[in-house]
CSV table of C-alpha atoms in Angstrom, one decimal:
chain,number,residue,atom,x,y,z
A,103,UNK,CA,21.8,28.5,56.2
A,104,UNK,CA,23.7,25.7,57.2
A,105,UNK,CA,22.8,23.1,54.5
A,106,UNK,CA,25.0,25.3,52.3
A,107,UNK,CA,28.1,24.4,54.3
A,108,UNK,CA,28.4,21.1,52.5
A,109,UNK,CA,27.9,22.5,49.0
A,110,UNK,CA,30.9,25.3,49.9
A,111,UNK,CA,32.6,21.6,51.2
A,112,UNK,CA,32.3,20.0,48.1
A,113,UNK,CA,33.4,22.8,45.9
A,114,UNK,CA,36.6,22.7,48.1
A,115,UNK,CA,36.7,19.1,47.7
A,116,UNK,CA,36.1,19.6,44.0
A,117,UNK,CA,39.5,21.3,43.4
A,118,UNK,CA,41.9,18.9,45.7
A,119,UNK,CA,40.2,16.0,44.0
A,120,UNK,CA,40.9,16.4,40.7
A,121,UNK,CA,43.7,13.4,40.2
A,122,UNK,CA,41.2,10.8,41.0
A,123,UNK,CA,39.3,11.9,37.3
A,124,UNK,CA,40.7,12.4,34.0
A,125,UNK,CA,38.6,13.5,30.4
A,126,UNK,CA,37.9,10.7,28.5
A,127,UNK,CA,36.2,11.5,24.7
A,128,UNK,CA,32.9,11.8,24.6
A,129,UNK,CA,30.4,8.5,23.6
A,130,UNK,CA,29.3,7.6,20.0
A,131,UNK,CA,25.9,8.1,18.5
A,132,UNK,CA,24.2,6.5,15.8
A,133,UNK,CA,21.6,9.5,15.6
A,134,UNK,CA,23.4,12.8,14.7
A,135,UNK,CA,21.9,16.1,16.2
A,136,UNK,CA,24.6,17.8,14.2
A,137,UNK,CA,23.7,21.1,12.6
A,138,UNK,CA,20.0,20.8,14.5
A,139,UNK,CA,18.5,23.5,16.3
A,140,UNK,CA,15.9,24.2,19.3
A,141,UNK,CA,13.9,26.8,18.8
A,142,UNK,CA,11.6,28.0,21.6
A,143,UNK,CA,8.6,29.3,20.5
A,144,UNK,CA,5.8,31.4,22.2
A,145,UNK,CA,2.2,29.6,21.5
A,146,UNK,CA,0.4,32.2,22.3
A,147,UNK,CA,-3.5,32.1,22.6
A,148,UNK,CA,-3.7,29.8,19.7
A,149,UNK,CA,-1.7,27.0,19.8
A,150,UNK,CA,-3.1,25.4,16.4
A,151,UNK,CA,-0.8,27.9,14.4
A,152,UNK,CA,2.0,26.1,16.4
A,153,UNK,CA,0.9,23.1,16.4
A,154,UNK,CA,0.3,23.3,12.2
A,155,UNK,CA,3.8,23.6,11.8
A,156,UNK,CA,5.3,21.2,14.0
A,157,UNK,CA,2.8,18.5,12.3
A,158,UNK,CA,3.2,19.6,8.5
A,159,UNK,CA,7.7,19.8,8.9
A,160,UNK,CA,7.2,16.2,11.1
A,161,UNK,CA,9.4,17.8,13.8
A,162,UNK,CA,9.4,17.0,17.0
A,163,UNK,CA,9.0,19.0,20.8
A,164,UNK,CA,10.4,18.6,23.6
A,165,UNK,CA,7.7,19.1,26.0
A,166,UNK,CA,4.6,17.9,24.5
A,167,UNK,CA,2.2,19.2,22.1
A,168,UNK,CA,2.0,22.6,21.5
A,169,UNK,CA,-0.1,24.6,24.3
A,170,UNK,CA,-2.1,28.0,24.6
A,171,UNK,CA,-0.1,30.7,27.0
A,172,UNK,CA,3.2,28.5,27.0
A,173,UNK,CA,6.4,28.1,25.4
A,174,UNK,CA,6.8,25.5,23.1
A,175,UNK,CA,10.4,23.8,22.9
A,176,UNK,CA,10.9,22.7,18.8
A,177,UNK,CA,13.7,20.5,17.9
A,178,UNK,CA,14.4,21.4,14.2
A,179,UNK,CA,17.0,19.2,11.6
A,180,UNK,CA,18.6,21.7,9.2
A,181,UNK,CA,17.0,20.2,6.2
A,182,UNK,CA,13.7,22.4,8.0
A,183,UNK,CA,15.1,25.2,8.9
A,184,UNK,CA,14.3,27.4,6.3
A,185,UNK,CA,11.0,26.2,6.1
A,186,UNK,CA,10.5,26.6,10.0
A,187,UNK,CA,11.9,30.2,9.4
A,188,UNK,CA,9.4,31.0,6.8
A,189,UNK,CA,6.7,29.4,8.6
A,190,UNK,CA,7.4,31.6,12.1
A,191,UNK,CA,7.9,34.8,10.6
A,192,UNK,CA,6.5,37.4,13.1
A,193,UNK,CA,6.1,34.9,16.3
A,194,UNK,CA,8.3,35.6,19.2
A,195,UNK,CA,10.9,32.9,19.5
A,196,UNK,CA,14.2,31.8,20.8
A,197,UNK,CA,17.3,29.9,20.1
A,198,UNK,CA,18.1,27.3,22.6
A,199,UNK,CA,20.7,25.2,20.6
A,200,UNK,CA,22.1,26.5,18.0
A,201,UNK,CA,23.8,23.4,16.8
A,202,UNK,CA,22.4,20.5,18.9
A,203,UNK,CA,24.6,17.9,18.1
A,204,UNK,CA,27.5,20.3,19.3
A,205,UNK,CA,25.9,20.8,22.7
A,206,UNK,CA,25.6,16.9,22.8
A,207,UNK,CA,29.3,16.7,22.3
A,208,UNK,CA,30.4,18.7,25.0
A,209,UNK,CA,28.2,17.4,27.2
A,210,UNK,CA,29.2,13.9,27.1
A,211,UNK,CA,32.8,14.3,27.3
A,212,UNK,CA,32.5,12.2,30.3
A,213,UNK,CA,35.5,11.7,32.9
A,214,UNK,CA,36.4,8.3,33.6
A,215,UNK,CA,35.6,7.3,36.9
A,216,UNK,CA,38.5,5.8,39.1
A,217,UNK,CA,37.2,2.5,40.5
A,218,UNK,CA,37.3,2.1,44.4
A,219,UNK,CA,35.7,3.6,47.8
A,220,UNK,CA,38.5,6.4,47.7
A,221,UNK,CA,36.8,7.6,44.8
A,222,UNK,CA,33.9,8.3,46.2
A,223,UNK,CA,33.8,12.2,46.3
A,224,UNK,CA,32.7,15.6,44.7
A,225,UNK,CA,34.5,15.1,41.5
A,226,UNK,CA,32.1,12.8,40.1
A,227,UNK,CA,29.5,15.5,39.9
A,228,UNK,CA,31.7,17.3,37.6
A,229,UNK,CA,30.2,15.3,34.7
A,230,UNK,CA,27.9,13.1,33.2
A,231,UNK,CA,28.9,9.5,33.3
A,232,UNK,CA,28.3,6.2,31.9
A,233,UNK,CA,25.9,3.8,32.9
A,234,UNK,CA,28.3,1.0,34.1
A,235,UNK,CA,30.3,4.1,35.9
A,236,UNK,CA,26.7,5.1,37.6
A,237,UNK,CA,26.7,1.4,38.8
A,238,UNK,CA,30.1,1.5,39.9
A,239,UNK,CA,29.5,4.5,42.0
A,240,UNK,CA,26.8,3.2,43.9
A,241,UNK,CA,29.0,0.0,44.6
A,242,UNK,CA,31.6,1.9,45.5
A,243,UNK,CA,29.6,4.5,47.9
A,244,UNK,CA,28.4,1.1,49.6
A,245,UNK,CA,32.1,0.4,50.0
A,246,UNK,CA,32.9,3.0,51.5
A,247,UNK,CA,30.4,3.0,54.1
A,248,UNK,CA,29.7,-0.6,54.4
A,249,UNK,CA,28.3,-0.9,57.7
A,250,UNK,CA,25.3,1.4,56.3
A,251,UNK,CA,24.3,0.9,53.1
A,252,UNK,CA,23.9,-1.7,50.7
A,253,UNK,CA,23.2,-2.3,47.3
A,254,UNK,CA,19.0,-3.0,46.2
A,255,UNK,CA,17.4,-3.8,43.0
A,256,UNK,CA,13.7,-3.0,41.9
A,257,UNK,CA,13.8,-6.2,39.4
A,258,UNK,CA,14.6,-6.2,36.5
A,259,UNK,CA,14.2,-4.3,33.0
A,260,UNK,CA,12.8,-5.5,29.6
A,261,UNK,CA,16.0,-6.1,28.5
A,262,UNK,CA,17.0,-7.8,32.0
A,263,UNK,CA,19.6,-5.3,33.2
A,264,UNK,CA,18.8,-4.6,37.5
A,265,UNK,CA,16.7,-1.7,38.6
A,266,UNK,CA,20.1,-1.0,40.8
A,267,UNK,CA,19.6,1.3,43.8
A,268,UNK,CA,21.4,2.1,47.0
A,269,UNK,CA,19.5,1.7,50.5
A,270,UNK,CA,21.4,3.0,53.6
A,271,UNK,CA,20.2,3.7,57.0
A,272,UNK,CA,21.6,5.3,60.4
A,273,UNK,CA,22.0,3.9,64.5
A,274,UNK,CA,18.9,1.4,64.8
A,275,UNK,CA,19.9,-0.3,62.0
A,276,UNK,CA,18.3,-1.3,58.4
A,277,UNK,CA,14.4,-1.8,57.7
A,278,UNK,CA,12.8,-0.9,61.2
A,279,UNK,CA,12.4,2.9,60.4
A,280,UNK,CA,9.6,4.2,57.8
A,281,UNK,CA,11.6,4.9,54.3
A,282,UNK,CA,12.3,7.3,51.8
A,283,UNK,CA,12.3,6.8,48.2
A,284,UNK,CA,13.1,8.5,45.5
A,285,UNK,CA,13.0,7.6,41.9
A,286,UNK,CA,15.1,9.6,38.8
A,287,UNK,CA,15.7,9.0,35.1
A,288,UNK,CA,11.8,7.2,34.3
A,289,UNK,CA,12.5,9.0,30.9
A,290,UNK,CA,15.9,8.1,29.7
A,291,UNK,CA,17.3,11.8,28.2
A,292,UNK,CA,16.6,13.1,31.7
A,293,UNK,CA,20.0,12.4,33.0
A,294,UNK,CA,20.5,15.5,35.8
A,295,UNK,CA,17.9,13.7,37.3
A,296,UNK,CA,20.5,10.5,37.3
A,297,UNK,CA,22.9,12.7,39.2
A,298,UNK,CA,20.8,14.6,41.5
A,299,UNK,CA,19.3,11.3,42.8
A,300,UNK,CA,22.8,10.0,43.2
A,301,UNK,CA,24.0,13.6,45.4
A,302,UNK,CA,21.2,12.5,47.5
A,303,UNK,CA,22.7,9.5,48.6
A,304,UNK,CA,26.6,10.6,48.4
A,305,UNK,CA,25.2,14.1,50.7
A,306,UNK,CA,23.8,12.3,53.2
A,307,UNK,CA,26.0,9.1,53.6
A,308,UNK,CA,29.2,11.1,53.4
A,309,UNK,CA,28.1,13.8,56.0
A,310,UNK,CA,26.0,11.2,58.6
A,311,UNK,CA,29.3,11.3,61.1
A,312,UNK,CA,30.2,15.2,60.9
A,313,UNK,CA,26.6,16.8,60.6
A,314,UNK,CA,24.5,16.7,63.4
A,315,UNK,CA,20.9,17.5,61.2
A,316,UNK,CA,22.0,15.1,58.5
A,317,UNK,CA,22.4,12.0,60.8
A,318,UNK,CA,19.0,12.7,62.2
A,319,UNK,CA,17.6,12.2,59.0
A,320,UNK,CA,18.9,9.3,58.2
A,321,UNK,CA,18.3,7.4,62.2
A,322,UNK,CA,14.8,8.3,61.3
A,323,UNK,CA,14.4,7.2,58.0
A,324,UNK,CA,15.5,4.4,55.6
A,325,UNK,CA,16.6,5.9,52.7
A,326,UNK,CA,16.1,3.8,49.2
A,327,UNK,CA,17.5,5.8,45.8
A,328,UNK,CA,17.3,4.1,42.4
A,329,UNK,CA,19.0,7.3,40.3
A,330,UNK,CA,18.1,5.4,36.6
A,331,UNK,CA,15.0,3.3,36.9
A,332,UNK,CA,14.5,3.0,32.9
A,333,UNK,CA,18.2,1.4,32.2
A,334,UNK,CA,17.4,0.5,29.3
A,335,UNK,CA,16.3,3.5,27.3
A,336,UNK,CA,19.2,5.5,29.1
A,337,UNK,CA,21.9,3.0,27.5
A,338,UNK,CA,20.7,3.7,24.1
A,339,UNK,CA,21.1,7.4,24.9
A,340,UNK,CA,24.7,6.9,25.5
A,341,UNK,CA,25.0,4.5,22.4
A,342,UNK,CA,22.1,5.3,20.1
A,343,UNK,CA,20.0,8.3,20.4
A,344,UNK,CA,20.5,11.1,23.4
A,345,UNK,CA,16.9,12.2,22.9
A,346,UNK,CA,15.4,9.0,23.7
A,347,UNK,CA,12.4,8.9,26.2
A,348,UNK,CA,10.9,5.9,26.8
A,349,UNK,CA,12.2,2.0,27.7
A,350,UNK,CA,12.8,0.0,24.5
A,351,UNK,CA,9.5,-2.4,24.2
A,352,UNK,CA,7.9,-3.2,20.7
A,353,UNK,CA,4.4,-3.5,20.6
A,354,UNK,CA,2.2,-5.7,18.6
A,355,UNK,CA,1.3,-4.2,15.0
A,356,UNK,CA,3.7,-1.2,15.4
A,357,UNK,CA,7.3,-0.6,14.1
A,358,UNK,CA,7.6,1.8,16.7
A,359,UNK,CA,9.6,1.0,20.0
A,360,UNK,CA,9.4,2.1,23.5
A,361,UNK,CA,6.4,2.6,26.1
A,362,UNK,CA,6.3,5.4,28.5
A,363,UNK,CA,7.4,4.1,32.0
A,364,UNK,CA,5.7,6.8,33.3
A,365,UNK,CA,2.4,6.4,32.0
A,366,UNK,CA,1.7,2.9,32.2
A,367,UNK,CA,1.3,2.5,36.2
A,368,UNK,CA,-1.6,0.8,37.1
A,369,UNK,CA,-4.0,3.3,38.2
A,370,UNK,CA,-5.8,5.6,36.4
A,371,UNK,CA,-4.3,4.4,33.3
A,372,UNK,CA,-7.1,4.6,31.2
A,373,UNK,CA,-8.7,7.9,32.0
A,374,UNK,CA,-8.5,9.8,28.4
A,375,UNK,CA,-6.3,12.8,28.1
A,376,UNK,CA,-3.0,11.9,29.8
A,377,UNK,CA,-1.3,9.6,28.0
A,378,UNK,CA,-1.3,8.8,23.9
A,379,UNK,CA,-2.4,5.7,22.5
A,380,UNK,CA,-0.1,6.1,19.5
A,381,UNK,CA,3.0,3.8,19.9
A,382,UNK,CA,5.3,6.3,18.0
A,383,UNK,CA,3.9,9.0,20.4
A,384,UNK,CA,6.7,10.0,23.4
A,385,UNK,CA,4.0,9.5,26.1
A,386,UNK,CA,3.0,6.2,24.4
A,387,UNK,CA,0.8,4.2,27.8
A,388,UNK,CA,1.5,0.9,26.5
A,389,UNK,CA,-1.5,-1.4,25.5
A,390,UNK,CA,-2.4,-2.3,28.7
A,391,UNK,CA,-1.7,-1.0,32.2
A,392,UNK,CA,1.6,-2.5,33.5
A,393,UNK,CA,2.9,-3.4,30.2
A,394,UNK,CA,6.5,-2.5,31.1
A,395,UNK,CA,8.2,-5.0,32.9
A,396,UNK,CA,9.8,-2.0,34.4
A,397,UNK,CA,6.6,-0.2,35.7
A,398,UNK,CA,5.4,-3.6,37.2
A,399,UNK,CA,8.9,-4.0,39.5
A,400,UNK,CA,8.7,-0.5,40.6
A,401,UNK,CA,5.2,-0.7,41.9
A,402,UNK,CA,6.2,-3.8,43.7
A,403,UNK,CA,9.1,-2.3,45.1
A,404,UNK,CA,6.8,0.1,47.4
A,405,UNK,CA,4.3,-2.0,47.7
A,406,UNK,CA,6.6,-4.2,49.6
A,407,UNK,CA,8.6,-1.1,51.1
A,408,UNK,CA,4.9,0.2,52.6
A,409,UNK,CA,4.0,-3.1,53.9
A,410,UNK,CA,7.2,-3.7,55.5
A,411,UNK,CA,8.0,-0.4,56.8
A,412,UNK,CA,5.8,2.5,56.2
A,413,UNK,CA,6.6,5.0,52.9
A,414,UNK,CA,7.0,8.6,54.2
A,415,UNK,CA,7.9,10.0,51.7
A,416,UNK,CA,8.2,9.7,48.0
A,417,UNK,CA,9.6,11.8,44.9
A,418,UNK,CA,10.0,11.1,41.1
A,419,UNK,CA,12.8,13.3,39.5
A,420,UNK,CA,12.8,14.5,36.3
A,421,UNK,CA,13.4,17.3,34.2
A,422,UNK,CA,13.1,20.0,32.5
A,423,UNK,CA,10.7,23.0,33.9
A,424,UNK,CA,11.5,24.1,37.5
A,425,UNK,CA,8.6,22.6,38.8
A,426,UNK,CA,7.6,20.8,42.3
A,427,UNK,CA,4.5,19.3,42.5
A,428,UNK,CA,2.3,16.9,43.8
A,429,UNK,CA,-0.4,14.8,43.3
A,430,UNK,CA,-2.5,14.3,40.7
A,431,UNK,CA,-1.9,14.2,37.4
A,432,UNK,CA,-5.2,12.2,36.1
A,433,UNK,CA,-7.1,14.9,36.4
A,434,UNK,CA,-7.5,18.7,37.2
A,435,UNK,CA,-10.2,19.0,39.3
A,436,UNK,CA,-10.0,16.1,41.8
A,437,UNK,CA,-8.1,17.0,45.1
A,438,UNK,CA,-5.9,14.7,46.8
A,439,UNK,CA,-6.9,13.8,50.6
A,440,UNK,CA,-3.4,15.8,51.9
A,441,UNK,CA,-3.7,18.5,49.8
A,442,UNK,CA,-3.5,21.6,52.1
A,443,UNK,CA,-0.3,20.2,53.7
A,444,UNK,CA,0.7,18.6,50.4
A,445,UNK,CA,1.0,22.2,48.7
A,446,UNK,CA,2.2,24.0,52.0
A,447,UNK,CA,5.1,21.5,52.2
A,448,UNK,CA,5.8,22.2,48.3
A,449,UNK,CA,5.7,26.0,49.2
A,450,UNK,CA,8.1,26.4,51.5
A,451,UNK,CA,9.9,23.3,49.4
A,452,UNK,CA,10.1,25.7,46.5
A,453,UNK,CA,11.2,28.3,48.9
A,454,UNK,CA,14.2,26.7,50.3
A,455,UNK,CA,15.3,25.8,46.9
A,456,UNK,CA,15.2,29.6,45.9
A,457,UNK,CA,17.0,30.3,48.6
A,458,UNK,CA,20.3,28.1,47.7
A,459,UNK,CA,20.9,29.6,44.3
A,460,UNK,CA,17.9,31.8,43.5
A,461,UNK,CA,16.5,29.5,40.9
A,462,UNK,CA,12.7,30.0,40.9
A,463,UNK,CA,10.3,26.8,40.6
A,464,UNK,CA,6.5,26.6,40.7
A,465,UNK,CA,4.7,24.2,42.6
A,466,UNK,CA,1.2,22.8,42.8
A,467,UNK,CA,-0.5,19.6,41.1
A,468,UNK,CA,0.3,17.7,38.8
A,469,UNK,CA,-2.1,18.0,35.8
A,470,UNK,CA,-2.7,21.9,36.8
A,471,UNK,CA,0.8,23.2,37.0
A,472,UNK,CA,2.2,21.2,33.5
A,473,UNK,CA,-0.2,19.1,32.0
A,474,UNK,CA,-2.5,16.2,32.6
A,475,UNK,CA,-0.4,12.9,33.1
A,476,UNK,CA,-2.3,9.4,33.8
A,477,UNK,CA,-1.3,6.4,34.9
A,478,UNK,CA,1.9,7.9,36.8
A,479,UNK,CA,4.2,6.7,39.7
A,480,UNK,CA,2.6,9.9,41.4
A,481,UNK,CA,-1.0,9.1,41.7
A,482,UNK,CA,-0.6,5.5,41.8
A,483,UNK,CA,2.2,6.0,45.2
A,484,UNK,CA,-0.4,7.9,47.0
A,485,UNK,CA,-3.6,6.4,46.6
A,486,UNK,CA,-2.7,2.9,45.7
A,487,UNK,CA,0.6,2.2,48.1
A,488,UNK,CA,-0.6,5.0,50.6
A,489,UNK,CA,2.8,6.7,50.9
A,490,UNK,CA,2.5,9.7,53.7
A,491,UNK,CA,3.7,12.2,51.0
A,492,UNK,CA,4.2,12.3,47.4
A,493,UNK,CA,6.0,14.7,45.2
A,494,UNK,CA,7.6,14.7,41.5
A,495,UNK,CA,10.2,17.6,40.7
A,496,UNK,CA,11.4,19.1,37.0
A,497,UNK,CA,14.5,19.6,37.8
A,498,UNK,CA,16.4,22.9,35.9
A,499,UNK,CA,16.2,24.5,33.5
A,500,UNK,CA,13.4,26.2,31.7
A,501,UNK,CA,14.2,26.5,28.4
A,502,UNK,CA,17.7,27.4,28.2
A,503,UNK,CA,19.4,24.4,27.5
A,504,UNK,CA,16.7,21.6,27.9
A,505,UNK,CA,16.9,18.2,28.3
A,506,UNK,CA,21.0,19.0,27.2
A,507,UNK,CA,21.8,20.5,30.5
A,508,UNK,CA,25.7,22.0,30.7
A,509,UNK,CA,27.5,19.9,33.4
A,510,UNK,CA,28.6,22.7,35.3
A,511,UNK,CA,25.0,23.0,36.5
A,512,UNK,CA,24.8,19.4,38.0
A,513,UNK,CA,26.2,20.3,41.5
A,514,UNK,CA,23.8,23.5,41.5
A,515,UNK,CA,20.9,21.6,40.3
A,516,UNK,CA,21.6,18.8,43.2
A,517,UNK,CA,22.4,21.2,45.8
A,518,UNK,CA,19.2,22.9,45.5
A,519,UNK,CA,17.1,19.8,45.4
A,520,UNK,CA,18.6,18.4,48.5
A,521,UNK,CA,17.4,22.1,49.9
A,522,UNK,CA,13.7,21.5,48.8
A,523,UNK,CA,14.1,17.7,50.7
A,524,UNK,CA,15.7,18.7,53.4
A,525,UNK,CA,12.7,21.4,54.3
A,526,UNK,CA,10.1,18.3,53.6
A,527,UNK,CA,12.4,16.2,56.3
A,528,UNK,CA,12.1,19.2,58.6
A,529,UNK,CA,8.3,19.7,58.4
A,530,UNK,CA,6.7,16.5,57.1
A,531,UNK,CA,4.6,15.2,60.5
């Protein structure tokens, strides 16, 4: 398969670059994980027993509440564990971290990034990095190929720091061809999602001149890729709390911060089921619809891309789960209008990423293949700005290692994401 060519060229690249990187120690928290563990549990057909003892040890989960037939991912601080032990006795479980905080250590003993266009290679997606380094990447990746790409924003955050993404295009030049989007890091602990957006953009740019497939993509499309589009809540996991979720917005009456990015688009916002109306809950929806500054420049940002171009396609990256799926997530039993070729273009998707590493991901919609989700960038992208196609992806793993994802998987993890869009460029009409 020739798409794997440039993943066996960056690993070569990987081990001539080295010089341009060196270790630097790994960022401060004020929450300690240390001595913590993830547990993950099987719910079984009754997920009340489960759910019972998250609620009476207040601990916390990493993918929602507690469901029938699933897993269920329990972070547990060691003042609970013997309690949690007690209270599990006879349930088949699993030990994901065995010391959280240590896994957090190791994996943000970030290199320091060498500033400048000749910088610009595989080493960078040896690590995780910090946010001013993600901002100096992109700078420097328009740098290097300044004739091609340039440097967007999507507005501006609560806390006023740019919605910074790259837009580059091929031979007929910028904003004439129907664009691309793709979104990553909506919920801040997410951060493969970061990098994978960002090996999107450093693939295609850095291969345009030498791969014949790879240029035609991008002299059909306008590419636009904003890797961290909740800034704010991924600075406080580098400085405050890796765990964190949502963007950092008070709301009226509550001592609890942040509202989910990601259920506060303005569409379907209000069905009941999707989202929590609690402002201490992860999936908090905000008080109103477009609450978050953040949500509100990221619709306009397609709106204006669909009225001034076209929006072909468009993917929201997240993870954990090995999942690619597609619209909705409102509800479980409506259909979108595409969906025969929506879920035949996530099949063969889900096929081609097999294919690159054997990592096995499920597709279908939204609210049927994880959970029900309202007011997402999903459902509100394809029926309110009309994009062509719409996707989201989990990204790896499924329960090994979580939201704390070993960087030795980020190069994987990207290479077989740019498999699953590369098959979508192929076949999308």
């Amino acid at each position: 398969m020739r798409y794997l060519s440039a993943f066996s060229a960056l690993l070569a690249l990987s081990s001539t670059a080295g010089a341009a990187v060196s270790r630097s120690e790994g960022r401060p928290q004020t929450k300690s994980y240390d001595g913590y563990k993830v547990f993950r549990v099987e719910v079984g057909t009754d997920a009340s027993k489960v759910s019972g003892i998250v609620e009476k040890l207040g601990l916390s989960t990493w993918k929602g509440a507690p469901r029938a037939g699933t897993f269920s991912d329990i972070v547990v601080p060691p003042q609970s564990l013997a309690a949690f032990t007690k209270a599990t006795v006879g349930m088949n479980s699993a030990v994901m971290h065995d010391d959280l905080g240590a896994s957090i250590a190791e994996e943000s003993a970030f290199q320091t990034y060498e500033v400048g266009a000749a910088a610009v290679n595989a080493t960078w997606f040896n690590s995780y990095h910090s946010y001013a380094d993600h901002l100096q990447f992109l700078n420097d990746l328009v740098a290097a190929y300044p004739t091609q790409a340039r440097i967007v924003t999507a507005g501006n955050s609560l806390n006023g720091r740019a919605i910074t993404g790259i837009q580059f295009w091929g031979s007929s030049g910028r904003g004439v061809k129907p664009a691309v989007v793709f979104h990553g890091t909506v919920h801040a602990r997410e951060w493969v999602g970061t990098m994978t957006t960002e090996y999107m953009a450093y693939n295609l740019l850095t291969n345009y001149a030498s791969n014949a497939e790879i240029k035609g993509f991008v002299d059909k499309y306008d590419f636009y890729i904003f890797p961290v589009v909740n800034p704010d809540g991924f600075v406080y996991t580098q400085t405050n709390d890796r765990l964190w979720r949502k963007n950092r917005q008070s709301t009226s009456g509550s001592t609890c911060i942040g509202h989910d990015i990601n259920r506060n688009w303005p569409y379907m916002w209000s069905v009941s089921g999707g989202a929590s109306t609690n402002p201490c809950a992860e999936d908090f929806k905000g008080p109103s619809q477009s609450s978050a500054p953040e949500t509100t420049a990221l619709a306009a940002q397609l709106r204006s891309v669909k009225a001034s171009q076209g929006l072909k396609l468009f993917i929201d990256y997240h993870s954990y789960s090995q999942l690619f799926m597609t619209p909705y997530g409102y509800s479980c039993s409506a259909t979108a209008p595409k969906n025969t070729e929506l879920q035949s273009l996530a099949r063969g998707a889900v096929a081609a990423i097999r294919a690159v590493h054997g990592t096995s991901f499920r597709y279908g919609p939204i609210c049927s293949t994880i959970y029900q989700a309202t007011g997402s960038s999903v459902d509100y992208t394809n029926d309110v700005v009309g994009a062509d196609y719409v996707f989201t992806s989990e990204l790896r793993d499924t329960g090994n290692y979580g939201f704390v994802l070993p960087a030795n998987q980020i190069l994987p993890t990207a290479d077989e994401a740019y498999a699953g869009v590369r098959y979508l460029l192929l076949n999308m009409k």
